[in-house]
Short mmCIF file of C-alpha atoms in Angstrom, two decimals:
data_model
loop_
_atom_site.label_atom_id
_atom_site.label_comp_id
_atom_site.label_asym_id
_atom_site.label_seq_id
_atom_site.Cartn_x
_atom_site.Cartn_y
_atom_site.Cartn_z
CA MET A 1 83.12 62.22 113.92
CA THR A 2 85.28 62.86 110.85
CA HIS A 3 83.15 63.61 107.83
CA SER A 4 83.88 61.90 104.51
CA LEU A 5 82.80 62.16 100.89
CA GLU A 6 83.54 59.37 98.41
CA PHE A 7 82.77 59.23 94.69
CA LYS A 8 82.42 55.75 93.20
CA GLY A 9 82.22 55.08 89.47
CA ILE A 10 80.62 58.43 88.60
CA GLY A 11 79.88 58.81 84.91
CA LYS A 12 77.86 61.35 82.95
CA LEU A 13 76.93 60.86 79.32
CA TYR A 14 75.47 63.57 77.09
CA PRO A 15 74.55 62.95 73.44
CA GLY A 16 77.87 62.33 71.72
CA VAL A 17 79.95 63.39 74.75
CA LYS A 18 81.09 61.55 77.87
CA ALA A 19 81.53 64.42 80.33
CA LEU A 20 82.63 62.12 83.17
CA ASP A 21 84.00 58.60 82.99
CA ASP A 22 84.39 56.33 86.06
CA ILE A 23 85.38 58.98 88.63
CA ASN A 24 86.64 57.53 91.93
CA PHE A 25 88.21 59.45 94.82
CA ARG A 26 87.68 60.33 98.48
CA ALA A 27 87.66 63.64 100.39
CA GLU A 28 87.84 63.98 104.17
CA GLY A 29 86.59 66.53 106.66
CA GLY A 30 89.04 69.09 108.02
CA LYS A 31 90.90 69.25 104.70
CA VAL A 32 90.77 71.28 101.50
CA LEU A 33 90.75 69.11 98.38
CA ALA A 34 91.49 71.00 95.17
CA LEU A 35 89.95 69.84 91.88
CA MET A 36 92.15 70.78 88.93
CA GLY A 37 92.06 70.28 85.18
CA GLU A 38 91.64 72.16 81.94
CA ASN A 39 88.31 73.75 81.06
CA GLY A 40 85.99 70.97 80.00
CA ALA A 41 87.82 68.38 82.12
CA GLY A 42 84.62 67.62 84.08
CA LYS A 43 85.11 69.48 87.36
CA SER A 44 81.95 71.58 87.17
CA THR A 45 79.92 68.60 85.97
CA LEU A 46 80.96 66.67 89.07
CA LEU A 47 79.97 69.57 91.32
CA LYS A 48 76.56 69.75 89.64
CA ILE A 49 76.06 66.04 90.36
CA LEU A 50 77.13 66.60 93.97
CA ALA A 51 74.64 69.48 94.31
CA GLY A 52 71.69 67.66 92.74
CA ASP A 53 71.57 69.91 89.68
CA ILE A 54 72.03 66.90 87.39
CA ARG A 55 71.97 63.14 87.95
CA PRO A 56 74.86 60.89 86.98
CA THR A 57 74.42 58.38 84.19
CA GLU A 58 76.19 55.85 86.37
CA GLY A 59 77.83 55.57 89.77
CA THR A 60 77.04 57.19 93.10
CA TYR A 61 78.69 58.96 96.00
CA TYR A 62 78.70 58.49 99.75
CA LEU A 63 78.45 61.26 102.33
CA ASP A 64 79.50 60.03 105.76
CA GLU A 65 79.29 56.46 104.40
CA LYS A 66 75.64 56.96 103.36
CA GLU A 67 74.78 56.62 99.66
CA ARG A 68 73.60 59.90 98.19
CA VAL A 69 72.43 61.10 94.78
CA PHE A 70 70.02 64.00 95.04
CA ASP A 71 67.07 64.72 92.76
CA ASN A 72 67.35 68.49 93.20
CA PRO A 73 69.56 71.14 94.83
CA HIS A 74 67.14 71.73 97.70
CA ASP A 75 67.48 68.12 98.86
CA ALA A 76 71.26 68.46 98.68
CA ILE A 77 71.19 71.64 100.78
CA LEU A 78 69.01 69.95 103.41
CA ALA A 79 71.54 67.09 103.53
CA GLY A 80 74.40 69.53 104.14
CA VAL A 81 75.82 70.10 100.65
CA SER A 82 76.42 73.64 99.35
CA VAL A 83 78.06 74.46 96.00
CA ILE A 84 79.13 77.96 94.97
CA TYR A 85 79.28 78.06 91.18
CA GLN A 86 81.43 80.28 89.00
CA GLU A 87 78.20 81.56 87.41
CA ARG A 88 76.32 83.61 89.99
CA GLN A 89 72.83 82.41 90.89
CA MET A 90 71.29 85.56 92.27
CA MET A 91 67.88 87.21 92.42
CA PRO A 92 69.01 90.72 91.50
CA ALA A 93 65.81 92.54 92.51
CA LEU A 94 65.90 91.09 96.04
CA SER A 95 68.04 92.35 98.90
CA VAL A 96 71.37 91.01 100.08
CA ALA A 97 69.65 89.45 103.12
CA GLU A 98 66.92 87.81 101.02
CA ASN A 99 69.54 86.30 98.72
CA ILE A 100 71.64 84.99 101.61
CA TYR A 101 68.67 83.25 103.21
CA ALA A 102 66.78 82.32 100.02
CA GLY A 103 64.67 79.26 100.72
CA PHE A 104 65.29 79.55 104.46
CA LEU A 105 63.78 82.93 105.37
CA PRO A 106 62.96 83.32 109.08
CA LYS A 107 59.22 83.48 109.77
CA THR A 108 57.04 85.03 112.46
CA LYS A 109 54.40 83.02 114.32
CA ALA A 110 51.90 84.35 111.80
CA GLY A 111 53.90 82.82 108.96
CA LEU A 112 55.18 86.13 107.61
CA ILE A 113 58.84 86.90 106.90
CA ASP A 114 60.54 88.01 110.12
CA ARG A 115 62.47 90.89 108.57
CA LYS A 116 64.00 92.09 111.83
CA THR A 117 65.60 88.68 112.38
CA LEU A 118 66.44 88.37 108.68
CA TYR A 119 68.38 91.64 108.56
CA ALA A 120 70.05 91.05 111.94
CA ASN A 121 71.27 87.59 110.92
CA ALA A 122 72.47 88.85 107.55
CA GLN A 123 74.37 91.69 109.22
CA LYS A 124 76.19 89.19 111.47
CA ILE A 125 77.42 87.25 108.44
CA ILE A 126 78.35 90.43 106.56
CA ASP A 127 80.36 91.57 109.60
CA LYS A 128 82.07 88.18 109.80
CA PHE A 129 83.20 88.60 106.20
CA GLY A 130 84.15 92.23 106.83
CA LEU A 131 82.23 93.67 103.87
CA PRO A 132 80.98 97.26 103.42
CA ILE A 133 77.50 96.28 102.21
CA LYS A 134 74.05 96.51 103.79
CA PRO A 135 71.47 93.71 104.28
CA ARG A 136 68.68 95.77 102.67
CA THR A 137 70.60 96.72 99.51
CA PRO A 138 69.24 95.13 96.29
CA VAL A 139 71.85 92.75 94.86
CA ALA A 140 71.50 94.39 91.43
CA ARG A 141 73.21 97.48 92.85
CA LEU A 142 76.31 95.54 93.94
CA SER A 143 79.50 95.08 91.96
CA VAL A 144 80.28 91.68 90.44
CA ALA A 145 82.76 91.06 93.26
CA TYR A 146 80.23 91.76 96.02
CA GLN A 147 77.60 89.65 94.27
CA GLN A 148 80.09 86.79 94.38
CA MET A 149 80.62 87.38 98.09
CA VAL A 150 76.83 87.23 98.63
CA GLU A 151 76.85 83.80 96.94
CA ILE A 152 79.59 82.66 99.32
CA MET A 153 77.75 84.04 102.37
CA LYS A 154 74.59 82.24 101.23
CA ALA A 155 76.42 78.91 101.23
CA TYR A 156 78.11 79.69 104.54
CA SER A 157 74.77 80.55 106.21
CA ARG A 158 73.51 77.01 105.67
CA ASN A 159 76.19 75.47 107.92
CA PRO A 160 76.97 72.71 105.39
CA THR A 161 78.94 69.53 105.92
CA VAL A 162 80.30 69.81 102.36
CA ILE A 163 81.06 73.15 100.75
CA ALA A 164 82.40 73.35 97.22
CA PHE A 165 83.87 76.47 95.60
CA ASP A 166 84.05 76.78 91.80
CA GLU A 167 86.50 79.59 90.87
CA PRO A 168 85.33 81.75 93.80
CA THR A 169 88.07 84.40 93.56
CA ALA A 170 87.84 85.19 89.84
CA SER A 171 86.22 88.58 90.45
CA LEU A 172 87.40 89.34 94.00
CA SER A 173 89.91 91.92 95.23
CA ASP A 174 92.89 90.95 97.39
CA ALA A 175 91.06 92.07 100.55
CA GLU A 176 87.99 90.00 99.68
CA ILE A 177 90.16 86.98 98.84
CA ALA A 178 91.86 87.31 102.23
CA ALA A 179 88.42 87.35 103.93
CA LEU A 180 87.36 84.26 101.98
CA PHE A 181 90.53 82.37 102.86
CA ARG A 182 90.00 83.21 106.53
CA ILE A 183 86.49 81.75 106.36
CA ILE A 184 87.78 78.63 104.58
CA ALA A 185 90.35 78.18 107.37
CA GLU A 186 87.53 78.35 109.93
CA LEU A 187 85.44 75.83 107.99
CA LYS A 188 88.44 73.53 107.80
CA ALA A 189 89.01 73.82 111.57
CA GLU A 190 85.34 72.91 112.10
CA GLY A 191 85.91 69.65 110.22
CA LYS A 192 83.99 70.55 107.06
CA ILE A 193 84.69 68.85 103.73
CA ILE A 194 85.94 71.53 101.36
CA LEU A 195 86.25 71.10 97.59
CA TYR A 196 88.01 73.95 95.81
CA VAL A 197 88.22 74.53 92.05
CA SER A 198 90.68 77.15 90.79
CA HIS A 199 93.12 77.69 87.94
CA ARG A 200 95.27 79.94 90.12
CA MET A 201 98.25 77.85 91.17
CA ALA A 202 99.22 80.16 94.05
CA GLU A 203 95.79 79.69 95.61
CA ILE A 204 95.98 75.93 95.31
CA PHE A 205 99.33 75.71 97.07
CA GLN A 206 98.18 78.17 99.74
CA LEU A 207 94.91 76.39 100.55
CA ALA A 208 94.92 72.74 99.50
CA ASP A 209 95.86 69.67 101.49
CA ASP A 210 95.15 67.28 98.62
CA ILE A 211 94.79 67.72 94.86
CA VAL A 212 92.75 65.68 92.38
CA VAL A 213 93.44 66.18 88.66
CA PHE A 214 90.89 65.54 85.90
CA LYS A 215 91.53 65.37 82.16
CA ASP A 216 88.91 64.85 79.45
CA GLY A 217 86.33 63.72 82.00
CA LYS A 218 88.60 61.14 83.61
CA PHE A 219 90.40 60.92 86.93
CA VAL A 220 94.15 61.29 86.37
CA THR A 221 95.74 61.34 89.81
CA GLN A 222 95.37 62.33 93.45
CA MET A 223 98.35 63.79 95.29
CA LYS A 224 99.31 65.59 98.45
CA ALA A 225 99.68 69.32 97.83
CA ALA A 226 102.93 69.33 99.82
CA GLU A 227 104.40 66.82 97.35
CA ALA A 228 103.29 68.70 94.20
CA ASP A 229 104.76 71.57 92.26
CA GLU A 230 103.48 73.67 89.36
CA ASN A 231 105.26 71.68 86.65
CA LYS A 232 103.97 68.38 88.00
CA LEU A 233 100.40 69.70 88.06
CA VAL A 234 100.60 71.17 84.57
CA ARG A 235 101.91 67.88 83.15
CA ALA A 236 99.02 66.01 84.78
CA MET A 237 96.44 68.54 83.56
CA VAL A 238 97.48 69.08 79.96
CA GLY A 239 99.63 66.03 79.25
CA ARG A 240 102.60 68.12 78.16
CA GLU A 241 105.11 70.71 79.34
CA ILE A 242 103.95 74.32 79.06
CA GLY A 243 107.45 75.69 79.55
CA ASP A 244 108.04 79.38 80.10
CA THR A 245 104.72 80.57 78.72
CA TYR A 246 105.63 84.21 78.26
CA ALA A 247 109.20 83.69 77.02
CA ASN A 248 107.87 81.40 74.29
CA LEU A 249 105.42 83.95 72.89
CA LYS A 250 105.99 85.01 69.29
CA ARG A 251 105.35 88.72 69.62
CA ASN A 252 104.75 91.55 67.21
CA ASP A 253 107.89 93.68 67.05
CA THR A 254 106.69 96.27 64.52
CA TYR A 255 104.26 99.02 65.49
CA GLY A 256 102.41 101.30 63.13
CA ASP A 257 101.10 104.81 63.53
CA VAL A 258 99.13 106.02 66.53
CA LEU A 259 95.73 104.33 66.45
CA LEU A 260 94.11 105.68 69.59
CA GLU A 261 94.79 108.90 71.46
CA VAL A 262 92.92 109.65 74.68
CA LYS A 263 93.22 113.20 76.05
CA ASN A 264 92.12 114.25 79.53
CA LEU A 265 89.12 111.89 79.61
CA ASN A 266 86.69 112.30 82.52
CA ASN A 267 83.42 110.91 83.81
CA LYS A 268 82.11 109.85 87.23
CA ARG A 269 84.59 106.95 87.46
CA ILE A 270 87.67 108.07 85.51
CA HIS A 271 89.67 111.25 86.01
CA ASP A 272 91.92 113.11 83.57
CA VAL A 273 93.08 109.99 81.71
CA SER A 274 95.49 110.45 78.79
CA PHE A 275 97.45 107.87 76.75
CA THR A 276 98.20 106.68 73.22
CA LEU A 277 98.09 103.26 71.56
CA ARG A 278 99.80 102.37 68.30
CA LYS A 279 98.72 99.89 65.64
CA GLY A 280 100.05 96.43 66.52
CA GLU A 281 100.76 97.35 70.14
CA VAL A 282 99.47 95.38 73.14
CA LEU A 283 98.78 97.88 75.92
CA GLY A 284 98.20 96.37 79.35
CA LEU A 285 95.92 97.94 81.98
CA ALA A 286 96.89 96.93 85.52
CA GLY A 287 95.41 97.88 88.86
CA LEU A 288 93.38 96.60 91.76
CA VAL A 289 89.66 95.80 91.58
CA GLY A 290 87.79 99.11 91.38
CA ALA A 291 90.75 101.00 89.89
CA GLY A 292 88.66 102.13 86.92
CA ARG A 293 90.10 99.92 84.16
CA THR A 294 86.76 98.55 82.99
CA GLU A 295 85.15 101.97 83.26
CA LEU A 296 87.89 103.45 81.06
CA VAL A 297 87.43 100.98 78.22
CA ARG A 298 83.63 101.22 78.46
CA ALA A 299 83.97 104.97 77.98
CA ILE A 300 86.18 104.45 74.93
CA PHE A 301 83.69 101.89 73.58
CA GLY A 302 80.74 104.25 73.97
CA ALA A 303 79.07 102.15 76.66
CA ASP A 304 79.55 104.81 79.37
CA LYS A 305 79.09 108.54 79.01
CA VAL A 306 82.14 110.80 78.69
CA GLU A 307 81.75 114.11 80.51
CA SER A 308 84.86 115.84 79.14
CA GLY A 309 88.04 115.11 77.24
CA GLU A 310 88.79 113.88 73.76
CA ILE A 311 89.23 110.57 71.93
CA ILE A 312 90.97 110.46 68.56
CA PHE A 313 90.61 107.10 66.85
CA ASP A 314 92.40 106.29 63.60
CA GLY A 315 92.82 109.99 62.90
CA GLN A 316 89.16 110.86 63.49
CA PRO A 317 88.24 112.98 66.55
CA GLY A 318 85.17 112.49 68.70
CA CYS A 319 83.82 110.29 71.50
CA PHE A 320 81.49 107.47 70.50
CA LYS A 321 77.87 107.89 71.59
CA SER A 322 77.16 104.14 71.63
CA PRO A 323 78.86 100.74 71.24
CA TYR A 324 77.20 100.52 67.81
CA ASP A 325 79.11 103.59 66.67
CA ALA A 326 82.35 102.22 68.13
CA ILE A 327 81.91 98.88 66.36
CA LYS A 328 81.23 100.63 63.06
CA ALA A 329 84.49 102.55 63.51
CA GLY A 330 86.44 99.31 64.14
CA ILE A 331 86.51 98.90 67.94
CA ALA A 332 85.59 95.58 69.54
CA LEU A 333 85.18 94.79 73.24
CA CYS A 334 85.41 91.35 74.86
CA PRO A 335 83.80 92.17 78.24
CA GLU A 336 84.84 90.93 81.66
CA ASP A 337 81.59 89.04 82.18
CA ARG A 338 81.54 86.91 79.06
CA LYS A 339 78.37 85.06 80.05
CA GLU A 340 76.26 88.11 80.91
CA GLN A 341 77.60 90.62 78.38
CA GLY A 342 79.69 88.78 75.79
CA LEU A 343 77.57 85.87 74.57
CA VAL A 344 74.01 84.93 73.73
CA LEU A 345 74.26 81.77 75.81
CA PHE A 346 71.32 79.88 74.36
CA ARG A 347 72.34 80.51 70.77
CA SER A 348 74.81 78.43 68.78
CA ILE A 349 78.51 78.96 68.15
CA ARG A 350 77.54 79.89 64.57
CA GLU A 351 75.08 82.55 65.66
CA ASN A 352 77.43 84.00 68.29
CA THR A 353 80.35 84.14 65.86
CA THR A 354 78.52 85.89 63.01
CA ILE A 355 76.10 88.16 64.89
CA PRO A 356 77.94 91.45 64.09
CA VAL A 357 78.33 90.69 60.37
CA LEU A 358 74.86 89.42 59.45
CA GLY A 359 74.29 92.54 57.36
CA SER A 360 77.38 91.68 55.29
CA MET A 361 76.18 88.15 54.56
CA LYS A 362 72.99 88.91 52.68
CA LYS A 363 72.29 87.13 49.43
CA GLY A 364 69.51 89.24 48.01
CA LEU A 365 66.83 89.31 50.68
CA PHE A 366 68.17 86.21 52.41
CA LEU A 367 71.13 85.28 54.58
CA ASN A 368 74.03 83.59 52.79
CA LYS A 369 74.05 80.40 54.89
CA LYS A 370 77.08 79.00 53.06
CA LEU A 371 79.18 82.06 53.90
CA GLU A 372 77.89 82.07 57.48
CA LYS A 373 79.09 78.50 57.96
CA GLU A 374 82.44 79.27 56.30
CA ILE A 375 83.05 82.19 58.67
CA THR A 376 82.16 80.06 61.68
CA GLN A 377 84.31 77.11 60.58
CA GLU A 378 87.27 79.44 60.03
CA ALA A 379 86.89 80.73 63.61
CA ILE A 380 86.63 77.19 65.00
CA GLU A 381 89.82 76.17 63.22
CA LYS A 382 91.75 79.42 63.82
CA TYR A 383 91.09 79.42 67.57
CA SER A 384 90.95 75.64 68.13
CA ILE A 385 87.43 75.79 69.56
CA ARG A 386 86.64 72.35 70.97
CA THR A 387 83.25 71.31 69.64
CA ASP A 388 81.74 68.54 67.58
CA THR A 389 79.38 70.94 65.80
CA MET A 390 79.02 74.67 65.19
CA GLU A 391 75.39 74.31 66.30
CA LYS A 392 76.38 73.62 69.92
CA LEU A 393 74.96 76.25 72.28
CA ALA A 394 77.41 78.72 73.80
CA THR A 395 76.21 77.78 77.29
CA GLN A 396 77.45 74.21 76.70
CA LEU A 397 81.04 75.33 76.11
CA SER A 398 83.81 75.63 78.69
CA GLY A 399 84.93 79.12 79.69
CA GLY A 400 88.01 78.94 77.48
CA ASN A 401 86.03 77.94 74.42
CA GLN A 402 83.46 80.63 75.11
CA GLN A 403 86.27 83.19 75.12
CA LYS A 404 87.56 81.82 71.81
CA VAL A 405 84.10 82.21 70.25
CA ILE A 406 84.15 85.90 71.22
CA LEU A 407 87.62 86.31 69.72
CA GLY A 408 86.41 84.60 66.56
CA ARG A 409 83.46 86.97 66.37
CA TRP A 410 85.55 90.14 66.40
CA THR A 411 88.41 88.99 64.17
CA ASN A 412 86.60 87.20 61.34
CA ARG A 413 87.37 88.27 57.78
CA LEU A 414 84.17 90.29 57.38
CA MET A 415 84.99 92.47 60.38
CA GLU A 416 87.28 95.47 60.08
CA THR A 417 88.46 95.50 63.68
CA LYS A 418 91.26 97.97 64.30
CA LEU A 419 91.19 97.98 68.12
CA LEU A 420 90.44 94.91 70.24
CA ILE A 421 89.75 95.48 73.94
CA LEU A 422 90.12 92.39 76.13
CA ASP A 423 88.77 92.76 79.68
CA GLU A 424 89.95 89.85 81.87
CA PRO A 425 90.09 87.47 78.87
CA THR A 426 91.56 84.55 80.85
CA LYS A 427 89.34 84.75 83.95
CA GLY A 428 88.32 81.23 84.95
CA ILE A 429 90.41 79.65 82.19
CA ASP A 430 92.91 76.81 82.66
CA VAL A 431 96.66 77.10 82.26
CA GLY A 432 96.81 75.36 78.88
CA THR A 433 94.10 77.52 77.29
CA LYS A 434 95.65 80.64 78.82
CA ALA A 435 98.87 79.94 76.91
CA GLU A 436 96.84 79.58 73.70
CA ILE A 437 95.05 82.88 74.28
CA TYR A 438 98.31 84.74 75.01
CA GLN A 439 99.66 83.68 71.62
CA MET A 440 96.35 84.54 69.95
CA VAL A 441 96.67 88.08 71.36
CA CYS A 442 100.18 88.37 69.91
CA ASP A 443 98.98 87.02 66.55
CA ILE A 444 96.16 89.57 66.48
CA ALA A 445 98.69 92.36 67.15
CA LYS A 446 100.83 91.10 64.26
CA GLN A 447 97.90 91.92 61.96
CA GLY A 448 98.31 95.59 62.90
CA ILE A 449 95.36 95.54 65.29
CA GLY A 450 95.83 97.53 68.50
CA VAL A 451 95.05 95.59 71.68
CA ILE A 452 94.11 96.82 75.16
CA PHE A 453 94.65 93.93 77.59
CA ILE A 454 93.13 94.14 81.10
CA SER A 455 93.99 91.56 83.74
CA SER A 456 93.95 91.40 87.53
CA GLU A 457 96.81 88.88 87.39
CA THR A 458 99.90 91.11 87.39
CA PRO A 459 102.31 88.47 85.98
CA GLU A 460 99.92 88.05 83.06
CA VAL A 461 99.93 91.76 82.23
CA ILE A 462 103.72 91.87 82.44
CA GLY A 463 104.06 88.74 80.32
CA VAL A 464 101.68 89.69 77.51
CA ALA A 465 101.70 93.49 77.18
CA ASP A 466 104.31 95.58 75.38
CA ASN A 467 103.57 98.60 77.56
CA ILE A 468 101.58 98.86 80.78
CA LEU A 469 99.36 101.57 82.24
CA VAL A 470 98.68 101.29 85.97
CA MET A 471 95.45 102.74 87.37
CA HIS A 472 94.27 103.68 90.84
CA ASN A 473 90.99 105.32 91.80
CA GLY A 474 90.15 106.19 88.20
CA LYS A 475 93.51 107.76 87.40
CA ILE A 476 96.61 106.59 85.57
CA THR A 477 99.41 106.50 88.14
CA GLY A 478 102.20 105.21 85.94
CA LYS A 479 103.33 103.85 82.57
CA LEU A 480 105.92 101.08 82.29
CA LYS A 481 107.58 99.16 79.50
CA ARG A 482 107.40 95.38 79.85
CA GLU A 483 111.14 95.04 80.46
CA GLU A 484 111.07 97.49 83.38
CA ALA A 485 107.85 96.22 84.98
CA ASN A 486 107.65 93.83 87.92
CA GLU A 487 104.99 92.94 90.46
CA GLU A 488 106.48 95.23 93.09
CA ASN A 489 106.53 98.45 91.09
CA ILE A 490 103.10 97.78 89.57
CA LEU A 491 101.60 97.16 93.02
CA ALA A 492 103.21 100.33 94.35
CA LEU A 493 101.61 102.33 91.54
CA ALA A 494 98.28 100.49 91.93
CA MET A 495 98.13 101.52 95.61
CA ASP A 496 99.33 105.09 94.96
#
């Protein structure tokens, strides 16, 4: 039997927003169907309907010709539907094995958890994925990448008929991506229905048999992957030509004095790191997952302890003891995990934008609400944040708009940011918004602000940065100018 999944007339209406509008398409077993579109196009909303997280306002879907709309995710799982979301849904205090088999823990005859069977089954799946983790390890101790792999193993363990991936590789290393793609190939050979959401074009052309494009909550087109190319997809997604994104950037061509000097910096994760950054310069940090890039900027920002070495910032020596001290000095960090560390998700755009400058907006004993709204509106306009109100919660925004809120926070006119650190600023963001953010980075540099730009996408680092530091195992293994950098020499240095 060939499995099938068909969406018919799916619509989802929120107050003032139509997230999905009359979605109709069909997916078949034994194939990978890619869902593409800009952030906010409706892809994740459709997956939530599929998984029973939310109910559609109208329409339905059919799994193996049987009408299905689930009241909750558990019913969807029992029916053979598993969705792996971009946002991890873990129980950090529980073990890897307990997370993989959550809701389906093996039991003894006495009704207790059969831990011997639990750990043995979990080890089999871990071995199949080729991961160096243990079934008994608490998930909280794992890296972001391994937590994501636990999510994927959890879905895999349920032997679903439909398995949907929402940006599954955003935090994975090349080796982990290769393991995931191998598993997807096996699922495909078994006749499973596979939905795959990604903004990485190379992945889409490597994996997909068919591609469906959404725009503004509407179905645009369905095409065979073999008949598509990057330009055709971009036109369908954004309704315009992107062109040569990097060549079209209006860069800063004037640097100021040295802003940041790092001398022989060391802690448990970084070793003897030295470099300089000038005012108005965009300095890229390249390297493989685990190279120490995030650990380096956390040490500069005062979030991680420095054991030895020196940091001189804007002419003043001394390592920062806390992020608070770094912020006071003029350093801002947009972290890799924007949802966990960058935003207060259940607070408004206004509150997230102005949180570091509340002390500067006092009017006597009270907050100057007029100024607060002005600052927020300026950020919305400057960064083209898509929202109908500044009171919308951060959690309701797409990934790209969430990233813009963070940029607006650190560059508003009440801040005195001198150094902006961007850790994976385009992770999980669509091609059109990426182009906007690249230009925003260049515009920020034109203001004389130094920028450290971290990305796991090598072409992105080459395209945006003026100079590039390559890291491996906590050390800097090379420095390249943009014009002399290419993927080959960066990879060689990253694997040094």
